[in-house]
mmCIF file of C-alpha atoms in Angstrom:
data_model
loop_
_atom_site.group_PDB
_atom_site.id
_atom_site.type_symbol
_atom_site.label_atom_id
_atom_site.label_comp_id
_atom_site.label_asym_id
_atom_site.label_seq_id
_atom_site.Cartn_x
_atom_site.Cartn_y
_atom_site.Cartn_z
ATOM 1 C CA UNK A 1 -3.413 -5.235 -75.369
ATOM 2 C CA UNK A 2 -4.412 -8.656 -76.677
ATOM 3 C CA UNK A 3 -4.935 -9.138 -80.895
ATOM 4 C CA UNK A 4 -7.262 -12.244 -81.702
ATOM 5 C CA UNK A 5 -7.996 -13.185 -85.355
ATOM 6 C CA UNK A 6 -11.047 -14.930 -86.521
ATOM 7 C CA UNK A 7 -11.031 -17.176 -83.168
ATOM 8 C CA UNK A 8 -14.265 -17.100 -81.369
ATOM 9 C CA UNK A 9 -13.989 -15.423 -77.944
ATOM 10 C CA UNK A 10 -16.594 -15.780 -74.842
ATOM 11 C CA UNK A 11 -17.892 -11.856 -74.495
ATOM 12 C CA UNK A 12 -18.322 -11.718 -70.870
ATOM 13 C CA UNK A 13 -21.681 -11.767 -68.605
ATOM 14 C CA UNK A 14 -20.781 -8.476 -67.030
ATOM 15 C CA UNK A 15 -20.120 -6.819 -69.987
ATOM 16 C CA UNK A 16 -21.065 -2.964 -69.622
ATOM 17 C CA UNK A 17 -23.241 -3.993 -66.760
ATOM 18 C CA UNK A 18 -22.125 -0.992 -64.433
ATOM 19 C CA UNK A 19 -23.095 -2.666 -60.953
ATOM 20 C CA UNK A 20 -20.003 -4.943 -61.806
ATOM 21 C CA UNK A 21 -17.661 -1.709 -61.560
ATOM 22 C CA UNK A 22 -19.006 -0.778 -57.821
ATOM 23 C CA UNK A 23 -15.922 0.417 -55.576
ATOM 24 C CA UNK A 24 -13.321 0.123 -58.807
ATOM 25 C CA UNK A 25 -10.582 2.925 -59.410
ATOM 26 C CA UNK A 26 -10.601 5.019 -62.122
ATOM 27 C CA UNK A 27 -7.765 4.354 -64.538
ATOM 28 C CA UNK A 28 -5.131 6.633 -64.205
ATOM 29 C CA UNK A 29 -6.535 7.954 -68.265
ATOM 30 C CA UNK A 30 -9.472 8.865 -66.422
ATOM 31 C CA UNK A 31 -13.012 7.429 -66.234
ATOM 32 C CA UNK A 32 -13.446 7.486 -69.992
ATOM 33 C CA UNK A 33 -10.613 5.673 -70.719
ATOM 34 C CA UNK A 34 -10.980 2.170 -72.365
ATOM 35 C CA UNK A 35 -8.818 -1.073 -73.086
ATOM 36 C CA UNK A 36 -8.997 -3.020 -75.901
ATOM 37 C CA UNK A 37 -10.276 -7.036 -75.008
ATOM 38 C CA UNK A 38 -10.717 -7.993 -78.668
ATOM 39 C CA UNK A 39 -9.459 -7.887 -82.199
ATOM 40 C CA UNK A 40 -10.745 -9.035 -85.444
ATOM 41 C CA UNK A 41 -9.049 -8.549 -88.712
ATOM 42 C CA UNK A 42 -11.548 -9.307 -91.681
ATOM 43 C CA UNK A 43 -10.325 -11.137 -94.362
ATOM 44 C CA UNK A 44 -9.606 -9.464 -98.197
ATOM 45 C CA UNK A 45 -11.791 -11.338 -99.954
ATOM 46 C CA UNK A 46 -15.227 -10.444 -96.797
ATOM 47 C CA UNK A 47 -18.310 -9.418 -97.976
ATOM 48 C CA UNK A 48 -20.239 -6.442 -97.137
ATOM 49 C CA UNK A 49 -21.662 -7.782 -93.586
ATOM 50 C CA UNK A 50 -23.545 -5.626 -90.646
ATOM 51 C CA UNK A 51 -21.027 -5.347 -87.886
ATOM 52 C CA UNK A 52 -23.414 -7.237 -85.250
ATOM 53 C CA UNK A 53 -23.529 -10.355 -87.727
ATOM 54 C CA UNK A 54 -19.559 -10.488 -88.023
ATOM 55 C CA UNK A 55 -19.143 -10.802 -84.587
ATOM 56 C CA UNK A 56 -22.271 -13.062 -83.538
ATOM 57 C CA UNK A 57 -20.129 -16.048 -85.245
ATOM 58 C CA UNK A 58 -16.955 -15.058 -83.476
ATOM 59 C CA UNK A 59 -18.009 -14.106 -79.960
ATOM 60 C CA UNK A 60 -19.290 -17.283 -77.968
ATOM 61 C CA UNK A 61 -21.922 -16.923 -75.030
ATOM 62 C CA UNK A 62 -23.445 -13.260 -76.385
ATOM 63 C CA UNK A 63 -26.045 -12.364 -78.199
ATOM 64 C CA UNK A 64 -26.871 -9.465 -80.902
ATOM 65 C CA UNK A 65 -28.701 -7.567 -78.615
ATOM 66 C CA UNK A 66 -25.744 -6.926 -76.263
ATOM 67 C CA UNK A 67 -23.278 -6.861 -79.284
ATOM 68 C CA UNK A 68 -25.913 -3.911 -80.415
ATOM 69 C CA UNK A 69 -25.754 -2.463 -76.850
ATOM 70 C CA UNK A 70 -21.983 -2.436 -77.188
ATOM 71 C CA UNK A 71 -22.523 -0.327 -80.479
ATOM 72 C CA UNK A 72 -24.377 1.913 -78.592
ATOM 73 C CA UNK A 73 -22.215 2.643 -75.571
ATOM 74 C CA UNK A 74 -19.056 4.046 -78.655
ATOM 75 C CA UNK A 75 -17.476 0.396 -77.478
ATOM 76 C CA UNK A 76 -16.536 -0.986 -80.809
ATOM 77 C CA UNK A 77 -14.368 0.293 -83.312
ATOM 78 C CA UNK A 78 -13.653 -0.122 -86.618
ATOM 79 C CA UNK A 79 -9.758 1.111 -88.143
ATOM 80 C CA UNK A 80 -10.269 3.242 -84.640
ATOM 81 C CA UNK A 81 -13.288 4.846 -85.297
ATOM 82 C CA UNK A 82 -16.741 3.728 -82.726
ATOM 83 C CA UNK A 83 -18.853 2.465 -85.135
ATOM 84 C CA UNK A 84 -22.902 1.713 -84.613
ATOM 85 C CA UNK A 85 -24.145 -1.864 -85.562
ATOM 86 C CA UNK A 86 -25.952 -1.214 -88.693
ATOM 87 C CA UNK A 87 -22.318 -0.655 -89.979
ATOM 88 C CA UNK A 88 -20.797 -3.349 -92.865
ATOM 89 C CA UNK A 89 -17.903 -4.747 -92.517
ATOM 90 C CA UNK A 90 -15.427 -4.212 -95.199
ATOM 91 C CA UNK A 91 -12.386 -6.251 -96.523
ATOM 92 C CA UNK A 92 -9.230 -6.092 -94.418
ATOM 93 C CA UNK A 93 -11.587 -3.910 -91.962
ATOM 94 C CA UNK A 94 -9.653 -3.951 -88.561
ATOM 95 C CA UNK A 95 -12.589 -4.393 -85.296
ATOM 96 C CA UNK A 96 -12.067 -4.069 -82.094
ATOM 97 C CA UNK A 97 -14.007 -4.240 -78.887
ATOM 98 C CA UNK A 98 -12.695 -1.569 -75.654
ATOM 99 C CA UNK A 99 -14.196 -1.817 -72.108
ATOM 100 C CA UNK A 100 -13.622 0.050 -69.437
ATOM 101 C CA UNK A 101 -11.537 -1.509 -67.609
ATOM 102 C CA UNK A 102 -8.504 -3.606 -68.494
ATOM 103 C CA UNK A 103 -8.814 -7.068 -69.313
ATOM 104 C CA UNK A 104 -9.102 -9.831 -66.641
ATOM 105 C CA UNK A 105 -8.426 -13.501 -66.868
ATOM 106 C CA UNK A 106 -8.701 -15.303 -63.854
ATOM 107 C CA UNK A 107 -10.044 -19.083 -62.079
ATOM 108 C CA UNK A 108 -12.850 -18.084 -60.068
ATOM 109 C CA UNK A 109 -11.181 -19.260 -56.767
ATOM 110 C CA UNK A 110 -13.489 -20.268 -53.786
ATOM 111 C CA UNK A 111 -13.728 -18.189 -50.958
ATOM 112 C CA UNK A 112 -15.262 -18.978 -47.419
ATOM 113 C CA UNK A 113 -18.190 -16.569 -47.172
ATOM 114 C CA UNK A 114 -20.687 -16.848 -45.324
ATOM 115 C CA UNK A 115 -23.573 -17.265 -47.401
ATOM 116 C CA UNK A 116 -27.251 -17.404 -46.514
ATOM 117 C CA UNK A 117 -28.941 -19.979 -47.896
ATOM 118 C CA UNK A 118 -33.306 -20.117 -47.576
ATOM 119 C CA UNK A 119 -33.513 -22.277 -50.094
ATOM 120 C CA UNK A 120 -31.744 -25.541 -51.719
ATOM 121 C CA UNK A 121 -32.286 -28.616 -53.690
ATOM 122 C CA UNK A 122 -30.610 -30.623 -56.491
ATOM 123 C CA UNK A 123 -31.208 -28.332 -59.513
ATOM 124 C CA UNK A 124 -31.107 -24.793 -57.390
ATOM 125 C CA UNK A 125 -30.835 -22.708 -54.550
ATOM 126 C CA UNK A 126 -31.933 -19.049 -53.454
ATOM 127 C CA UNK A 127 -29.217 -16.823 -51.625
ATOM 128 C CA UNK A 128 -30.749 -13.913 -49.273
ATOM 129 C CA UNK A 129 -27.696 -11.512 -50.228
ATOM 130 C CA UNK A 130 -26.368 -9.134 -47.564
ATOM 131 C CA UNK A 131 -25.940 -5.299 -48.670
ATOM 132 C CA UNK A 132 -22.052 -4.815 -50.034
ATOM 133 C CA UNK A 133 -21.332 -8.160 -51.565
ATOM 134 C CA UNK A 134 -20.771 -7.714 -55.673
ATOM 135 C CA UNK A 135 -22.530 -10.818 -57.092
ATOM 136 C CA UNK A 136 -19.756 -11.179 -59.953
ATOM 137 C CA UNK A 137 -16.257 -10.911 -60.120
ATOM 138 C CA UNK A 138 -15.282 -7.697 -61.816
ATOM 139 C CA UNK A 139 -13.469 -4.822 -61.672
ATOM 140 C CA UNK A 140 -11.890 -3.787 -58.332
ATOM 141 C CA UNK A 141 -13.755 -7.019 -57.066
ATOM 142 C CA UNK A 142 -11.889 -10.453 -58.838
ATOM 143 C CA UNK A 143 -12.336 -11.632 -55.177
ATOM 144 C CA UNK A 144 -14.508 -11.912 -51.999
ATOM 145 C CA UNK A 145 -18.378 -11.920 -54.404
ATOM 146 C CA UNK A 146 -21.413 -14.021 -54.300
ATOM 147 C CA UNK A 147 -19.994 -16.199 -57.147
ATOM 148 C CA UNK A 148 -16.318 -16.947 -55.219
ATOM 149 C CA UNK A 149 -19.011 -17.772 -52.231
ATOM 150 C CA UNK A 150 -21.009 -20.027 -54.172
ATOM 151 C CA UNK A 151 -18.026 -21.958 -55.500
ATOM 152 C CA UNK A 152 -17.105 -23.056 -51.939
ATOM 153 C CA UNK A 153 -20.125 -24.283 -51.109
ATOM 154 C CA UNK A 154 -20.472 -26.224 -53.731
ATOM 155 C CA UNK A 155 -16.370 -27.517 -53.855
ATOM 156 C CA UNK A 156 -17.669 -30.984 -53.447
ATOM 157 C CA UNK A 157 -20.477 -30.834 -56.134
ATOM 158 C CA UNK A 158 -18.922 -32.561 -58.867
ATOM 159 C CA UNK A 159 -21.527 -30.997 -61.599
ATOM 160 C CA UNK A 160 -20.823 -27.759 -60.487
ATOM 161 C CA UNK A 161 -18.418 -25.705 -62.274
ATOM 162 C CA UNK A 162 -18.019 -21.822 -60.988
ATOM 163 C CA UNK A 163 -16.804 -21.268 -64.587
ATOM 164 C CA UNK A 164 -19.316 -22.829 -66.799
ATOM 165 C CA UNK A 165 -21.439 -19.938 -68.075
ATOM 166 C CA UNK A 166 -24.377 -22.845 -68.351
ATOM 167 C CA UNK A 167 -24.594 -22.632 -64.321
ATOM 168 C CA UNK A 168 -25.254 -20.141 -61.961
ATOM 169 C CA UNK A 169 -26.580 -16.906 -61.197
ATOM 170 C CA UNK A 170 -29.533 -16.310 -63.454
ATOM 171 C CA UNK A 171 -29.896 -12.471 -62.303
ATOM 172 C CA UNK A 172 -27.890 -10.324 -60.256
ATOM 173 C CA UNK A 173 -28.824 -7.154 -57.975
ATOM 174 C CA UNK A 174 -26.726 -4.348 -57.030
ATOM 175 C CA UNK A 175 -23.874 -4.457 -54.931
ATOM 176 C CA UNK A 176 -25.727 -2.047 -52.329
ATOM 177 C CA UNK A 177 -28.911 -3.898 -52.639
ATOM 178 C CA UNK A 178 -29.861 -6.506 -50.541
ATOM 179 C CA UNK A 179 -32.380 -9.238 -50.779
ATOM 180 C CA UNK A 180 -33.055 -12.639 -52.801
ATOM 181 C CA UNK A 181 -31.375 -14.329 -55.452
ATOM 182 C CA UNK A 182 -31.734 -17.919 -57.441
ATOM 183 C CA UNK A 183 -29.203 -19.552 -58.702
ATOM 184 C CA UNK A 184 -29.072 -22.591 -60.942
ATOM 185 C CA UNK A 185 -26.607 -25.841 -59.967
ATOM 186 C CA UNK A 186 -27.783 -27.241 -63.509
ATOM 187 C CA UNK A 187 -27.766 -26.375 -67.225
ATOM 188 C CA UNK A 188 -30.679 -27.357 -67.531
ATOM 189 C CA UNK A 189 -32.065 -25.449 -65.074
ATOM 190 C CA UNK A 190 -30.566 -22.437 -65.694
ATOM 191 C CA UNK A 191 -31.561 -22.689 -69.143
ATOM 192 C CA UNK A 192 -35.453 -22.587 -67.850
ATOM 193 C CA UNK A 193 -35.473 -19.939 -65.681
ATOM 194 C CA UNK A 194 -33.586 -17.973 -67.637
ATOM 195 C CA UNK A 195 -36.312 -18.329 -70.249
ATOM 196 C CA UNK A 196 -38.708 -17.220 -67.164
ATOM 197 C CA UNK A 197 -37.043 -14.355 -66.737
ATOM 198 C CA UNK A 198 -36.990 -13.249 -69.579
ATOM 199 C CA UNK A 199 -40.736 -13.889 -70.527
ATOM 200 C CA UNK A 200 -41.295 -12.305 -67.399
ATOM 201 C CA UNK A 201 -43.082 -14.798 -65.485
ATOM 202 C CA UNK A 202 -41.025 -14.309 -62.173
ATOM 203 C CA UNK A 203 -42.389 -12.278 -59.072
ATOM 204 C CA UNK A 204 -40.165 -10.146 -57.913
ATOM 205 C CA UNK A 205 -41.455 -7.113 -55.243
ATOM 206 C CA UNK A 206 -38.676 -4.997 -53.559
ATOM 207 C CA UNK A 207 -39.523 -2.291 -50.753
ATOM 208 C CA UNK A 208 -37.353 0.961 -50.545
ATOM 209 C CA UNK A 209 -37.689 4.512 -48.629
ATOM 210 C CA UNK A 210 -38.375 6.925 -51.596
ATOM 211 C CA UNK A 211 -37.813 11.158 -51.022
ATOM 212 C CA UNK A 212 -41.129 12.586 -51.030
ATOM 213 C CA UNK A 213 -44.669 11.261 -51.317
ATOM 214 C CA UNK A 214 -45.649 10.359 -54.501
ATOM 215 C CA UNK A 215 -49.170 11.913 -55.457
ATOM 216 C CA UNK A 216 -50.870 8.718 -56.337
ATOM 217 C CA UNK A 217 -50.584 5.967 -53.592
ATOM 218 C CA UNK A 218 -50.120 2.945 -56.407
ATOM 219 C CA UNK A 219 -48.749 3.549 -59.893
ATOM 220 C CA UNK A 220 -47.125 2.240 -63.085
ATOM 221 C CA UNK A 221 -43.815 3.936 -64.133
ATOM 222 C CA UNK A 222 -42.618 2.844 -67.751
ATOM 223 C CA UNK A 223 -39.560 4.306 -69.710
ATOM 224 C CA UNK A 224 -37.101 2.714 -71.988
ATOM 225 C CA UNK A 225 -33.893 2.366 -69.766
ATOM 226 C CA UNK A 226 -30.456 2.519 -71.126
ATOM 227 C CA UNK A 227 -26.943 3.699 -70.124
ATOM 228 C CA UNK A 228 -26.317 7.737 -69.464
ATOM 229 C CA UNK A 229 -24.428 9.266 -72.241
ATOM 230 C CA UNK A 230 -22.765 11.552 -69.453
ATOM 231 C CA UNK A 231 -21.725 9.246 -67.312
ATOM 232 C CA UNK A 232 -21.308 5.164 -68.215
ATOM 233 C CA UNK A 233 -21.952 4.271 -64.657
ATOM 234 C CA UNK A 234 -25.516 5.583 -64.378
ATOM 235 C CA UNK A 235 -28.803 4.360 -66.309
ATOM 236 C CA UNK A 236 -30.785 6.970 -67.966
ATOM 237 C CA UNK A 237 -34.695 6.602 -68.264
ATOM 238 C CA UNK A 238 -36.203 7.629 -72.447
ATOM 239 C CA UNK A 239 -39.306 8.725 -72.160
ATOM 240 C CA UNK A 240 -39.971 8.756 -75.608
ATOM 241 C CA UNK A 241 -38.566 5.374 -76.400
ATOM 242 C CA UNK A 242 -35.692 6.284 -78.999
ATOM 243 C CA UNK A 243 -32.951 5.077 -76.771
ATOM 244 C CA UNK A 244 -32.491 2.229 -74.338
ATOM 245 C CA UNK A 245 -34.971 -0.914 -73.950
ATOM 246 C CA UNK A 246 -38.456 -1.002 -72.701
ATOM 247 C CA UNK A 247 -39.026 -0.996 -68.771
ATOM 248 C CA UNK A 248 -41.758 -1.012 -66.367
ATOM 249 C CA UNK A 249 -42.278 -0.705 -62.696
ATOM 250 C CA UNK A 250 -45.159 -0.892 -60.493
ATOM 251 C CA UNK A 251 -45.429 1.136 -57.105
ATOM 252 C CA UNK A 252 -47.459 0.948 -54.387
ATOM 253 C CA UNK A 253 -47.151 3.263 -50.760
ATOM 254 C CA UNK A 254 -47.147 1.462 -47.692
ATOM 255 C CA UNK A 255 -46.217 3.722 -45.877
ATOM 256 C CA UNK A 256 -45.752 8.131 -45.252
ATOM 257 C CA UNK A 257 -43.420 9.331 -42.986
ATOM 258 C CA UNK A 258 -43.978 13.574 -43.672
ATOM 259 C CA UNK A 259 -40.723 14.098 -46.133
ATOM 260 C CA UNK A 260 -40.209 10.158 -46.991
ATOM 261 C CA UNK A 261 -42.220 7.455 -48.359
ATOM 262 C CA UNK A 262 -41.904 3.631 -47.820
ATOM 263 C CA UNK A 263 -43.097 1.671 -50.991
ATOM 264 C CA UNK A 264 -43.592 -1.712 -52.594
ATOM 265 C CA UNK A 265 -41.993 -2.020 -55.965
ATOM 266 C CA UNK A 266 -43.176 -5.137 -58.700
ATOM 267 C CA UNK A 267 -40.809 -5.549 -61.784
ATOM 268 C CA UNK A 268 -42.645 -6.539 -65.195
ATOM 269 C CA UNK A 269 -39.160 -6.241 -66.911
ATOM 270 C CA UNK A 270 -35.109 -6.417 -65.135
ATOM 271 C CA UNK A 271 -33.647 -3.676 -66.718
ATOM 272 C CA UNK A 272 -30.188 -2.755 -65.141
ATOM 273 C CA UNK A 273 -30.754 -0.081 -61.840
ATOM 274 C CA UNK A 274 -34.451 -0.249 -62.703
ATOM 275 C CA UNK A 275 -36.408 0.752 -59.878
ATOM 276 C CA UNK A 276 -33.451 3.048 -58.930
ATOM 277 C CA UNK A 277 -33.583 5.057 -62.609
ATOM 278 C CA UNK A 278 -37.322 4.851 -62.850
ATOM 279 C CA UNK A 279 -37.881 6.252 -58.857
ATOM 280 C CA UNK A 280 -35.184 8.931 -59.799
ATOM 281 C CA UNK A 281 -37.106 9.645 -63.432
ATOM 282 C CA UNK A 282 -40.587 10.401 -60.933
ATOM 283 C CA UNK A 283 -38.763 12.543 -59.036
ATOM 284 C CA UNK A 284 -38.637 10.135 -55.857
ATOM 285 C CA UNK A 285 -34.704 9.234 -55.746
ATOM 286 C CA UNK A 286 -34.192 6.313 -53.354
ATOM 287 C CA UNK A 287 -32.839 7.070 -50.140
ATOM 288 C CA UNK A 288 -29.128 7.736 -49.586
ATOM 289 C CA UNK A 289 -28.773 5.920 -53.707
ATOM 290 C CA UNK A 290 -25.657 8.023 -53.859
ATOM 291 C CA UNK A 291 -25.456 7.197 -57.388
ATOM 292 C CA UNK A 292 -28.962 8.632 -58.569
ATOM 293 C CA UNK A 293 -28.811 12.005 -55.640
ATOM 294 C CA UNK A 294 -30.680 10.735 -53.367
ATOM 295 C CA UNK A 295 -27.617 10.797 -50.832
ATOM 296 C CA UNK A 296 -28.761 14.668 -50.432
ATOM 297 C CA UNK A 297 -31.270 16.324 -48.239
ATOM 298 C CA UNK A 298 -34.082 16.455 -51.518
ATOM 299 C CA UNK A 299 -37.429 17.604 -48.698
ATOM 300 C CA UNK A 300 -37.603 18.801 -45.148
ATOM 301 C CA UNK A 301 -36.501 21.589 -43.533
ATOM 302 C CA UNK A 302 -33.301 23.822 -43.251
ATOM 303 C CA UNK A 303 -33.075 23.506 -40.085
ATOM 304 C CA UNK A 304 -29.796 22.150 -38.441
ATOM 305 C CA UNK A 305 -31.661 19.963 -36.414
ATOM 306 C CA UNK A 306 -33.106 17.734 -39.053
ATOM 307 C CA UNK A 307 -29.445 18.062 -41.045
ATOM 308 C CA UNK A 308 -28.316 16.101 -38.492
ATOM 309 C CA UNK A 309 -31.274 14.007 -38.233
ATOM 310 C CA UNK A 310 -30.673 13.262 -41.662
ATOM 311 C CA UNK A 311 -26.926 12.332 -41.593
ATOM 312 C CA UNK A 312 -28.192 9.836 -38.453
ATOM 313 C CA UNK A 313 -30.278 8.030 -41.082
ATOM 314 C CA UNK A 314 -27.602 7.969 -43.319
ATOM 315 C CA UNK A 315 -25.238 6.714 -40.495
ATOM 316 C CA UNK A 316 -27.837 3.923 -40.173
ATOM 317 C CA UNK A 317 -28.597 2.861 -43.534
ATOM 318 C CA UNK A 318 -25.395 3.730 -45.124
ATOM 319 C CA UNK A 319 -26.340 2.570 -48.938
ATOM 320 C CA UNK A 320 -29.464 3.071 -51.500
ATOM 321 C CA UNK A 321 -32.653 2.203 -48.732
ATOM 322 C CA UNK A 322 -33.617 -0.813 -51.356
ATOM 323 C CA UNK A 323 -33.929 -4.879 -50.731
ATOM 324 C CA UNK A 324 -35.833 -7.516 -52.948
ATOM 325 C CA UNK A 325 -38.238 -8.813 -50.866
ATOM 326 C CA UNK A 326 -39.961 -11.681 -52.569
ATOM 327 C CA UNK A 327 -38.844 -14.136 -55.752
ATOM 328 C CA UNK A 328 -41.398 -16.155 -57.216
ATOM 329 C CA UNK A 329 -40.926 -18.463 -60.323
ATOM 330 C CA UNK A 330 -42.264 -21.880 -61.666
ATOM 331 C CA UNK A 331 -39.024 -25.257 -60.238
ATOM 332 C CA UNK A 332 -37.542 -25.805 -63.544
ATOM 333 C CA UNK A 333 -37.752 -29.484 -63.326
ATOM 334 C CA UNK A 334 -41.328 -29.869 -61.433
ATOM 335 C CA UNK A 335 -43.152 -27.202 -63.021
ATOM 336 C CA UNK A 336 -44.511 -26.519 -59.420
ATOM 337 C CA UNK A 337 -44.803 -22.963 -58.191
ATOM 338 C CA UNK A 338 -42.448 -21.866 -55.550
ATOM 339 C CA UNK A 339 -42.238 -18.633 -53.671
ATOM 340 C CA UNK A 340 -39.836 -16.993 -51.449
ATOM 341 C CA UNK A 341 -40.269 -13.416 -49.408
ATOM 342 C CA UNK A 342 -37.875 -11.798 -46.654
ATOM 343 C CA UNK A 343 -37.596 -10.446 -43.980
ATOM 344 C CA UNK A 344 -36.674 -6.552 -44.528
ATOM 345 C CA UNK A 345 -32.684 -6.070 -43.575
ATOM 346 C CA UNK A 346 -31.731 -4.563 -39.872
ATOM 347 C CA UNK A 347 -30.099 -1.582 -41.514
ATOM 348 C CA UNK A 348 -33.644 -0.618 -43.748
ATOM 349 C CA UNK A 349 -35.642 -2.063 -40.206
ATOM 350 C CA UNK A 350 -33.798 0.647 -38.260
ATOM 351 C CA UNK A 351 -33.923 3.559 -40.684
ATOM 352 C CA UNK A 352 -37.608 2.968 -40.838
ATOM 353 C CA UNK A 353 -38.280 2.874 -37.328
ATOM 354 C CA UNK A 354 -36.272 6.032 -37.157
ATOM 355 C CA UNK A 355 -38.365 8.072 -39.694
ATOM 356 C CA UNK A 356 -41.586 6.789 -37.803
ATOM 357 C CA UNK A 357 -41.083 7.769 -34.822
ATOM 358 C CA UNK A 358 -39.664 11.236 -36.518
ATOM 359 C CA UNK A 359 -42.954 11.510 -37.579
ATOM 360 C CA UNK A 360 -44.763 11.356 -35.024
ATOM 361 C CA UNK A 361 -42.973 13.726 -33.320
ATOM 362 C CA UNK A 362 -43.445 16.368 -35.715
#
């Protein structure tokens, strides 16, 4: 356990971000089981304060909302107690901040892997990231990730700083997702398409092989996203908008293969497991998502002949059926659109092929 005491303390980027926990062992307490990373004790003479305000001035690189979000997932306490972050802070008040796993302070050390690169220039580059490589260091993954990858490459860049929050990955996907990430070489580029981002002026399509065939052949899904009270490693879609923060997803069918469909997803916001939660939430899991069921045999027959047929595909495409496709955003220094799209993975190429040609069969 580690005590702090009025010190500021940099909250982590990864913080309750699930994807960052991908192939990590359960503590021997069980999946529930926190560790403290922080400690506050507030002074006798303190003033009645919300929680999120103490901490904004003694947490570095955060921000309320994600202090509030660690309200919300029962990860801060107060004298012991999981407190939300309308509480006030009394005198002498004791606050401390658990995670899930224990607490990790490492260099990020540079790693030789292979990394492809479509895209690079002074202020940026874009990464087309292969299926199975965790993005961040975390836990069960402090080595062998995008970012130990990226600080290799650039070893001889002398602005470039794998540890400098400023720089950087400016979104992540999911471990088992493949496709196209930017990353900023700059502050002052990360710092602008961040803000795009977040205003949502990127373009960002993914395609994915859905269960089913949904019953309009383009649609709009939206549902406040937020973390699964059940279990802290899934996302949960609110319909009615009392829990989690506002998300929306646009679909479109390319394709119908009898008992799977292959679709076009646009983002209008980047919530965590987005199109995963929200395709789930319609009732059209992505294929083999192990995480959201869509690892089991959801339409077709019970035949043993397409059981097998099944566990082929899975065999094939052994992950969630999901890859972003395109990345579109405004060159932080030129102002000048750019725009990136590609090509659709082998894996996702041959499961495709596979349920075509199942299909025509049939």
């Amino acid at each position: 356990m580690c005590t702090h005491s009025e010190e500021t303390e940099d909250l982590p980027d990864d913080l309750f971000d699930p994807e960052e926990y991908e192939g990590g062992e359960t503590s021997s307490g069980g999946e529930n089981q926190l560790y403290e990373h922080f400690r506050f004790v507030a002074d006798k003479n303190q003033s009645l304060l919300r929680i999120d305000k103490f901490l904004i001035d003694r947490l570095m690189n955060t921000s309320r909302n994600r202090i509030q979000s660690a309200a919300e997932a029962n990860c801060i306490l107060v004298n012991g107690k999981a407190v939300k972050s309308s509480y006030r802070i009394k005198p002498m008040d004791v606050v401390t901040i658990m995670m899930s796993r224990p607490r990790y302070e490492a260099e990020i050390i540079p790693e030789d892997i292979p990394l492809n690169i479509v895209y690079e220039d002074n202020d940026l580059l874009v990464v087309n990231k292969p299926a199975g490589l965790v993005v961040h260091p975390g836990h069960g993954n402090y080595h062998g990730t995008l970012v130990n990858g990226l600080a290799y490459y650039l070893k001889d860049d002398s602005q470039y700083d794998p540890a400098d929050p400023r720089l950087g990955l400016v979104h992540r996907i999911d471990k088992d997702t493949s496709g196209l990430l930017v990353i900023a070489k700059r502050p002052e580029a990360k710092t602008n398409l961040g803000r795009q981002f977040f205003n949502k002026t990127t373009q960002r399509k993914y395609v994915a092989l859905v269960w089913g065939i949904p019953k309009e052949e383009e649609g709009r899904i939206e549902g406040n996203i937020g973390r699964d009270p059940r279990d802290r490693m899934k996302m949960m879609v609110f319909p009615n908008g009392e829990q989690g923060k506002t998300a929306v997803t646009h679909y479109r069918i390319l394709e119908k293969f009898g008992y799977v469909s292959f679709i076009e997803c646009r983002l209008e916001t980047g919530r965590t497991h987005q199109i995963r939660a929200h395709m789930k939430y319609i009732g059209h899991p992505i294929f083999n998502d192990d995480r959201y069921g869509g690892n089991l045999i959801l339409k077709g027959l019970p035949s043993s002949k397409y059981k097998q047929f099944i566990h082929n595909c899975f065999e094939i495409c052994p992950r969630q059926a999901l890859h972003a496709k395109t990345l579109g955003f405004k060159h932080p220094v030129t102002g000048k659109e750019i725009f990136f799209d590609s090509d659709i993975p082998d894996d996702m190429e041959q499961l495709i092929e596979k349920w075509r040609n199942y299909y025509r069969s049939e």
